[in-house]
CSV table of C-alpha atoms in Angstrom, one decimal:
chain,number,residue,atom,x,y,z
A,87,MET,CA,-9.6,-13.6,7.5
A,88,LEU,CA,-11.5,-13.6,10.8
A,89,ASP,CA,-14.1,-15.9,10.4
A,90,TYR,CA,-10.7,-18.2,9.0
A,91,LEU,CA,-9.2,-18.0,11.9
A,92,GLY,CA,-12.2,-17.9,14.4
A,93,LYS,CA,-12.3,-21.3,13.1
A,94,LYS,CA,-8.8,-22.6,14.6
A,95,ASN,CA,-8.9,-24.6,17.5
A,96,GLU,CA,-5.4,-23.8,18.0
A,97,LEU,CA,-6.3,-19.9,18.3
A,98,ASN,CA,-7.1,-19.3,21.7
A,99,SER,CA,-8.6,-15.7,21.6
A,100,ILE,CA,-8.1,-13.1,18.3
A,101,TYR,CA,-8.7,-9.7,19.0
A,102,CYS,CA,-9.2,-7.3,16.2
A,103,ILE,CA,-9.8,-3.4,15.9
A,104,SER,CA,-11.1,-1.6,13.4
A,105,THR,CA,-12.9,1.7,13.0
A,106,ASN,CA,-17.1,1.8,12.4
A,107,GLY,CA,-18.1,1.1,8.8
A,108,GLN,CA,-20.6,-1.0,6.9
A,109,VAL,CA,-19.9,-5.4,8.2
A,110,SER,CA,-21.3,-6.4,11.3
A,111,ASN,CA,-19.9,-8.1,14.0
A,112,ARG,CA,-22.5,-10.7,14.0
A,113,GLY,CA,-21.7,-14.3,12.8
A,114,PHE,CA,-17.6,-14.1,14.5
A,115,LEU,CA,-16.9,-16.7,17.1
A,116,LYS,CA,-16.9,-16.1,21.1
A,117,LYS,CA,-13.1,-15.9,20.7
A,118,VAL,CA,-13.4,-13.6,18.1
A,119,LYS,CA,-13.4,-9.4,19.6
A,120,VAL,CA,-14.0,-6.8,17.4
A,121,PHE,CA,-13.2,-3.2,19.4
A,122,ARG,CA,-14.0,-0.3,16.8
A,123,PHE,CA,-12.4,3.1,17.2
A,124,GLY,CA,-13.7,5.4,15.6
A,125,ASN,CA,-15.7,6.4,11.8
A,126,VAL,CA,-14.9,5.6,8.3
A,127,GLY,CA,-15.6,9.1,6.4
A,128,GLY,CA,-17.4,12.6,7.5
A,129,SER,CA,-15.4,15.3,8.3
A,130,LYS,CA,-11.7,16.5,8.8
A,131,PHE,CA,-12.5,17.0,12.3
A,132,CYS,CA,-14.4,13.7,12.3
A,133,LEU,CA,-11.2,12.0,10.4
A,134,TRP,CA,-9.1,13.4,13.2
A,135,TYR,CA,-10.5,12.4,15.7
A,136,THR,CA,-10.8,8.6,14.1
A,137,TYR,CA,-6.8,8.9,13.7
A,138,LEU,CA,-6.5,9.7,17.8
A,139,PHE,CA,-9.1,7.4,19.0
A,140,PHE,CA,-7.7,5.0,16.9
A,141,ASN,CA,-4.3,5.0,17.3
A,142,VAL,CA,-4.5,5.6,21.5
A,143,LEU,CA,-7.0,3.6,22.5
A,144,GLY,CA,-5.7,0.3,19.4
A,145,LEU,CA,-2.3,0.9,21.3
A,146,LEU,CA,-3.5,0.8,24.8
A,147,LEU,CA,-5.4,-2.4,24.1
A,148,LEU,CA,-2.4,-3.8,22.8
A,149,LEU,CA,-0.3,-3.1,26.3
A,150,LEU,CA,-3.8,-4.8,28.1
A,151,LYS,CA,-3.4,-8.0,25.2
A,152,ARG,CA,0.4,-7.9,25.6
A,153,PRO,CA,-0.1,-10.3,22.1
A,154,GLN,CA,2.5,-12.2,21.0
A,155,LYS,CA,1.0,-12.5,17.4
A,156,ILE,CA,0.0,-9.1,14.9
A,157,LEU,CA,-1.0,-8.8,12.0
A,158,TYR,CA,-2.4,-5.6,10.2
A,159,TYR,CA,-3.0,-4.4,7.0
A,160,GLU,CA,-2.2,-0.8,5.2
A,161,SER,CA,-0.3,1.5,7.1
A,162,LEU,CA,-2.9,3.5,8.9
A,163,SER,CA,-3.1,0.7,10.6
A,164,ALA,CA,1.0,0.7,11.4
A,165,PHE,CA,1.2,2.6,14.5
A,166,PRO,CA,0.2,1.3,17.3
A,167,VAL,CA,2.4,-1.9,16.0
A,168,TYR,CA,5.4,0.6,15.8
A,169,ILE,CA,4.6,1.6,19.0
A,170,TYR,CA,4.9,-1.7,20.1
A,171,LYS,CA,7.4,-3.4,18.7
A,172,ARG,CA,9.6,-1.5,18.4
A,173,PHE,CA,9.2,0.1,22.3
A,174,ILE,CA,7.3,-2.4,24.8
A,175,ASN,CA,7.3,-5.9,23.4
A,176,LYS,CA,10.5,-6.2,20.8
A,177,LYS,CA,9.7,-10.2,20.3
A,178,ALA,CA,6.4,-9.7,19.1
A,179,ASP,CA,5.4,-11.3,15.6
A,180,VAL,CA,4.6,-8.9,13.0
A,181,TYR,CA,3.0,-9.4,9.9
A,182,ILE,CA,2.0,-6.9,7.1
A,183,HIS,CA,-0.4,-7.3,4.9
A,184,PHE,CA,-1.1,-4.6,2.0
A,185,HIS,CA,-4.6,-4.8,-0.1
A,186,GLU,CA,-3.4,-2.1,-1.9
A,187,TYR,CA,-0.3,-1.0,-3.7
A,188,VAL,CA,1.1,2.5,-2.5
A,189,SER,CA,3.8,3.6,-4.6
A,190,LEU,CA,6.1,6.3,-3.0
A,191,GLU,CA,4.8,8.9,-4.9
A,192,GLU,CA,1.7,8.3,-3.9
A,193,TYR,CA,3.0,8.5,-0.7
A,194,ASN,CA,4.8,11.3,-0.9
A,195,GLN,CA,1.4,13.4,-1.8
A,196,SER,CA,-0.3,11.6,0.7
A,197,SER,CA,-2.0,13.3,3.8
A,198,ILE,CA,1.0,14.2,6.8
A,199,VAL,CA,-0.7,11.7,9.0
A,200,GLU,CA,-0.4,8.9,6.6
A,201,ARG,CA,3.1,10.0,5.3
A,202,PHE,CA,4.0,9.8,9.3
A,203,PHE,CA,2.6,6.4,10.2
A,204,HIS,CA,4.5,5.0,6.5
A,205,LYS,CA,7.5,6.5,8.0
A,206,LYS,CA,7.4,4.7,11.0
A,207,GLU,CA,6.2,1.2,9.5
A,208,ILE,CA,9.6,1.2,7.4
A,209,PHE,CA,11.0,0.6,10.6
A,210,LEU,CA,8.8,-2.8,10.7
A,211,TYR,CA,10.0,-4.2,7.1
A,212,SER,CA,12.8,-5.7,8.6
A,213,ARG,CA,11.7,-7.0,11.7
A,214,CYS,CA,8.5,-8.5,10.9
A,215,GLU,CA,7.9,-12.0,10.3
A,216,TRP,CA,5.9,-11.6,7.3
A,217,ILE,CA,4.8,-9.4,4.6
A,218,SER,CA,2.0,-9.8,1.1
A,219,HIS,CA,0.3,-8.6,-1.6
A,220,THR,CA,-2.5,-9.5,-3.3
A,221,ASN,CA,-0.2,-10.3,-6.2
A,222,THR,CA,3.5,-10.7,-7.9
A,223,VAL,CA,3.5,-7.9,-9.6
A,224,ARG,CA,2.7,-5.6,-6.5
A,225,LEU,CA,4.6,-7.7,-4.3
A,226,ASN,CA,7.4,-7.3,-6.6
A,227,ARG,CA,6.6,-3.2,-6.8
A,228,PHE,CA,7.3,-2.9,-3.2
A,229,LEU,CA,10.3,-4.9,-3.1
A,230,LYS,CA,12.0,-2.8,-5.7
A,231,ASP,CA,10.5,0.7,-3.6
A,232,TYR,CA,12.0,-0.4,-0.4
A,233,GLY,CA,15.6,-2.5,-1.7
A,234,ILE,CA,14.6,-5.0,-0.3
A,235,THR,CA,15.4,-8.6,-1.1
A,236,TYR,CA,13.0,-11.2,-1.9
A,237,LEU,CA,13.1,-13.3,0.7
A,238,PRO,CA,10.8,-17.1,-0.4
A,239,ARG,CA,9.6,-17.6,3.3
A,240,LYS,CA,8.9,-13.9,4.7
A,241,HIS,CA,7.5,-12.1,1.0
A,242,ARG,CA,4.3,-13.9,0.0
A,243,VAL,CA,1.2,-13.2,-2.4
A,244,LEU,CA,-1.9,-13.1,-0.5
A,245,PRO,CA,-5.0,-12.9,-2.9
A,246,ASN,CA,-8.5,-11.4,-1.4
A,247,TYR,CA,-10.5,-14.4,-2.6
A,248,PRO,CA,-14.7,-14.9,-1.2
A,249,SER,CA,-15.3,-18.2,1.3
A,250,LYS,CA,-16.5,-21.2,0.1
A,251,GLU,CA,-20.0,-20.6,2.4
A,252,TRP,CA,-20.1,-17.3,0.9
A,253,VAL,CA,-20.3,-18.1,-3.0
A,254,LYS,CA,-23.8,-18.7,-4.6
A,255,LYS,CA,-24.1,-20.7,-8.2
A,256,ASN,CA,-25.5,-19.0,-10.7
A,257,LYS,CA,-28.1,-20.2,-13.7
A,258,ALA,CA,-27.0,-20.2,-17.3
A,259,TRP,CA,-27.9,-18.1,-20.0
A,260,THR,CA,-29.9,-19.9,-22.3
A,261,ARG,CA,-30.6,-18.5,-26.0
A,262,GLY,CA,-33.9,-16.0,-25.9
A,263,GLU,CA,-33.3,-15.2,-22.2
A,264,THR,CA,-32.6,-11.6,-21.2
A,265,ILE,CA,-28.9,-11.5,-20.6
A,266,LYS,CA,-28.6,-10.3,-17.2
A,267,ILE,CA,-25.3,-7.8,-16.3
A,268,VAL,CA,-24.5,-7.1,-13.5
A,269,PHE,CA,-21.6,-4.0,-11.5
A,270,VAL,CA,-21.0,-4.6,-7.9
A,271,GLY,CA,-19.0,-1.8,-6.1
A,272,TYR,CA,-18.5,1.2,-4.2
A,273,THR,CA,-18.9,3.7,-6.8
A,274,LEU,CA,-18.6,5.2,-10.6
A,275,THR,CA,-17.9,8.4,-11.8
A,276,LYS,CA,-18.0,9.9,-15.2
A,277,GLY,CA,-13.9,10.7,-15.6
A,278,GLY,CA,-13.8,7.2,-12.9
A,279,SER,CA,-15.6,4.9,-14.7
A,280,TYR,CA,-16.4,3.2,-18.2
A,281,LEU,CA,-20.4,3.2,-17.0
A,282,GLN,CA,-20.9,5.4,-19.7
A,283,GLU,CA,-19.3,3.4,-22.7
A,284,LEU,CA,-20.5,0.7,-21.1
A,285,VAL,CA,-24.4,1.3,-21.8
A,286,GLU,CA,-23.4,2.7,-25.3
A,287,ILE,CA,-21.8,-0.3,-26.4
A,288,LEU,CA,-24.8,-2.0,-25.3
A,289,LYS,CA,-27.6,0.0,-27.0
A,290,GLN,CA,-26.4,-0.9,-29.5
A,291,GLN,CA,-26.9,-4.6,-29.3
A,292,ARG,CA,-30.6,-5.9,-31.0
A,293,ILE,CA,-30.6,-8.2,-27.9
A,294,PRO,CA,-32.7,-7.8,-24.7
A,295,ILE,CA,-30.2,-7.0,-21.9
A,296,HIS,CA,-30.5,-5.7,-18.4
A,297,LEU,CA,-27.4,-4.2,-16.5
A,298,SER,CA,-28.0,-3.8,-12.8
A,299,ILE,CA,-25.6,-1.7,-11.0
A,300,TYR,CA,-25.0,-1.5,-6.7
A,301,CYS,CA,-23.5,1.3,-5.6
A,302,SER,CA,-22.6,1.8,-2.3
A,303,LYS,CA,-21.9,5.6,-3.1
A,304,LEU,CA,-24.8,6.3,-5.2
A,305,ASN,CA,-24.4,9.7,-7.5
A,306,ALA,CA,-26.2,12.0,-9.6
A,307,PHE,CA,-23.9,10.2,-12.7
A,308,ILE,CA,-25.2,6.8,-12.1
A,309,GLU,CA,-28.8,7.3,-11.2
A,310,ASN,CA,-29.4,9.7,-14.1
A,311,PHE,CA,-28.3,6.0,-16.4
A,312,GLN,CA,-32.0,4.6,-14.4
A,313,GLY,CA,-34.5,3.7,-17.3
A,314,ASN,CA,-35.5,1.8,-20.7
A,315,TYR,CA,-33.2,2.1,-23.6
A,316,GLY,CA,-34.6,0.3,-26.6
A,317,ASP,CA,-34.2,-3.8,-26.0
A,318,LEU,CA,-31.5,-2.2,-23.1
A,319,GLU,CA,-33.2,-1.6,-19.4
A,320,ILE,CA,-30.9,-0.5,-16.7
A,321,SER,CA,-31.2,-0.4,-12.4
A,322,VAL,CA,-29.6,1.8,-10.3
A,323,HIS,CA,-29.2,0.3,-6.5
A,324,SER,CA,-27.9,1.5,-3.3
A,325,ALA,CA,-25.6,-0.7,-1.4
A,326,ILE,CA,-26.3,-3.9,-0.2
A,327,MET,CA,-24.8,-5.9,2.8
A,328,TYR,CA,-21.7,-7.7,1.6
A,329,LYS,CA,-23.4,-11.9,2.4
A,330,ASP,CA,-26.3,-11.2,0.6
A,331,VAL,CA,-23.9,-10.1,-2.7
A,332,ALA,CA,-23.8,-13.6,-4.0
A,333,HIS,CA,-27.4,-14.3,-3.1
A,334,VAL,CA,-28.0,-10.8,-5.8
A,335,LEU,CA,-25.0,-11.9,-8.3
A,336,GLN,CA,-26.5,-15.4,-9.2
A,337,ARG,CA,-29.0,-14.2,-10.7
A,338,HIS,CA,-26.9,-13.2,-13.1
A,339,HIS,CA,-25.0,-14.2,-16.2
A,340,ILE,CA,-21.8,-11.6,-16.7
A,341,GLY,CA,-20.5,-9.3,-14.1
A,342,VAL,CA,-18.1,-6.6,-15.1
A,343,ILE,CA,-15.9,-4.8,-13.9
A,344,LEU,CA,-15.6,-0.7,-15.0
A,345,TYR,CA,-12.3,1.1,-13.0
A,346,LYS,CA,-10.3,2.8,-16.2
A,347,ALA,CA,-6.9,2.7,-14.2
A,348,LYS,CA,-5.0,5.5,-13.6
A,349,THR,CA,-2.8,4.5,-10.8
A,350,GLU,CA,-0.1,2.3,-10.3
A,351,ASN,CA,-2.6,0.2,-7.4
A,352,VAL,CA,-5.7,0.0,-10.1
A,353,ILE,CA,-3.3,-0.9,-13.3
A,354,HIS,CA,-1.6,-3.9,-11.3
A,355,CYS,CA,-5.2,-5.0,-9.7
A,356,ALA,CA,-7.4,-8.2,-9.8
A,357,PRO,CA,-10.0,-6.7,-7.5
A,358,ASN,CA,-11.7,-8.4,-5.7
A,359,LYS,CA,-15.2,-8.3,-7.6
A,360,LEU,CA,-13.8,-10.4,-10.0
A,361,PHE,CA,-13.2,-13.1,-7.7
A,362,GLU,CA,-16.8,-13.0,-6.3
A,363,TYR,CA,-18.0,-13.0,-10.2
A,364,LEU,CA,-16.1,-16.2,-10.7
A,365,GLY,CA,-17.3,-17.5,-7.6
A,366,CYS,CA,-20.6,-17.5,-8.7
A,367,GLY,CA,-19.7,-19.0,-12.2
A,368,LEU,CA,-20.4,-15.2,-14.4
A,369,ASP,CA,-18.3,-14.4,-16.9
A,370,VAL,CA,-16.4,-11.5,-16.3
A,371,TRP,CA,-15.3,-8.2,-18.2
A,372,TYR,CA,-12.6,-5.8,-17.0
A,373,PRO,CA,-10.7,-2.8,-19.0
A,374,HIS,CA,-8.1,-3.5,-21.2
A,375,GLU,CA,-5.7,-1.8,-19.1
A,376,MET,CA,-6.5,-3.6,-16.3
A,377,LYS,CA,-2.6,-5.2,-16.3
A,378,GLY,CA,-3.4,-7.3,-13.0
A,379,THR,CA,-6.3,-9.0,-14.3
A,380,TYR,CA,-4.4,-10.4,-18.1
A,381,ALA,CA,-3.1,-13.7,-15.9
A,382,TYR,CA,-6.7,-14.7,-15.0
A,383,ASP,CA,-7.9,-13.6,-18.5
A,384,SER,CA,-10.2,-17.3,-20.1
A,385,MET,CA,-12.1,-18.9,-22.7
A,386,ILE,CA,-13.2,-21.6,-20.2
A,387,GLU,CA,-16.3,-20.9,-19.1
A,388,PRO,CA,-16.9,-18.9,-16.6
A,389,ARG,CA,-14.4,-16.8,-19.3
A,390,VAL,CA,-12.7,-13.5,-18.3
A,391,LEU,CA,-12.4,-11.1,-20.9
A,392,ARG,CA,-10.8,-8.1,-21.3
A,393,ILE,CA,-13.0,-5.3,-23.3
A,394,ASN,CA,-11.7,-1.6,-24.8
A,395,PHE,CA,-14.4,0.2,-23.5
A,396,ASN,CA,-12.2,3.1,-25.6
A,397,ASP,CA,-13.2,1.9,-29.1
A,398,ILE,CA,-17.1,0.7,-29.2
A,399,SER,CA,-17.5,1.8,-32.5
A,400,ASN,CA,-18.7,-1.6,-34.2
A,401,PHE,CA,-18.6,-3.4,-30.8
A,402,ASN,CA,-20.6,-6.3,-31.0
A,403,VAL,CA,-21.6,-8.1,-27.9
A,404,LYS,CA,-23.6,-11.3,-29.6
A,405,PRO,CA,-20.2,-13.4,-29.5
A,406,LEU,CA,-18.8,-12.6,-26.5
A,407,ILE,CA,-22.4,-14.5,-25.1
A,408,ARG,CA,-22.3,-18.5,-25.8
A,409,GLU,CA,-24.6,-20.7,-23.7
A,410,ASN,CA,-23.3,-23.5,-21.2
A,411,PRO,CA,-25.1,-25.1,-19.1
A,412,ASN,CA,-22.3,-26.4,-17.1
A,413,PRO,CA,-19.9,-23.5,-16.7
A,414,ILE,CA,-16.0,-25.0,-14.5
A,415,GLN,CA,-16.4,-23.9,-11.0
A,416,TYR,CA,-12.6,-21.7,-10.9
A,417,GLN,CA,-11.3,-22.3,-7.9
A,418,TYR,CA,-10.9,-19.4,-6.0
A,419,TYR,CA,-11.8,-19.8,-2.5
A,420,ALA,CA,-10.6,-17.3,1.0
A,421,GLU,CA,-9.9,-21.4,2.4
A,422,THR,CA,-7.3,-22.2,0.4
A,423,ALA,CA,-5.5,-18.6,0.3
A,424,TYR,CA,-5.5,-18.2,4.2
A,425,GLN,CA,-5.0,-21.8,4.8
A,426,LEU,CA,-0.7,-21.0,4.2
A,427,PHE,CA,-0.9,-17.8,6.0
A,428,PHE,CA,-1.8,-19.7,9.1
A,429,ASN,CA,0.6,-23.2,7.9
A,430,PHE,CA,2.9,-20.2,8.8
A,431,LEU,CA,1.0,-18.6,11.6
A,432,SER,CA,1.6,-21.8,13.1
A,433,THR,CA,5.7,-22.8,12.5
A,434,LYS,CA,6.8,-19.6,14.9
């Protein structure tokens, strides 16, 4: 979003308030200023310090810059906007985007701080210009949760696609080559993923397969899969910078999504990696219970296929793998999605 909006001549300056994470400021245009208050992760003390630091300094920055348009992501970022909109600049235009769907039950079970912030942000729902979720199902569930009447102009879908400048085209698989499968994500656990089931499936095959795993947070469960299992080779890697992910993906043929869908958020999601895999020309395998991805099912290559990881007996990979030297390039790009948001922004 910052890269896209930073290139718009109609916007004079863009200020982003965030925390310290893995993303660097390098590459942003001069008009984009990023302020980082607090750290993600660490002890409970560090977390509470980050909450305080982020909200106090975030509010001070709003007071100093006096913006007329404010976009915030997620409930944890809402409190400075709530104070600013309610007590300081009632005419400010507020835009809200939820990258994740959080049910009312999940909010009730969250931390005291998050419940407090969320209670305050509800004030903004009827006073903002825009509320978006990443897909239609999540948006509809959100509206139902709060008894909000759908307004086409105000309630939108804003998917999280990769940039055109980010994607790199892969090379199609040729018969006789090793089939290269990849997972890129934050982490995998025994109870929260289908990694073990996938490995058992791949072990049964009688064709050369290489499974590459890239995780930001490695653990013993993941690392124990490193090695050779007959025709199957598994390599485990630590995190890579986002700008380098496409270079890794283009060396593979199939991208896998392995999260077990146990919450409403995951059940109704079409995760980032779906579009990142497709953008680089990879086929995608995902768990059949992830209903938010059903709309993207396709037998046109690159294909999107549901896999029942709970039934691995007699599972045969070969019918799922086909040669195709000229796969169709999917057009899921951030520039297309964000243009709609910018057009809306420009009309206010």
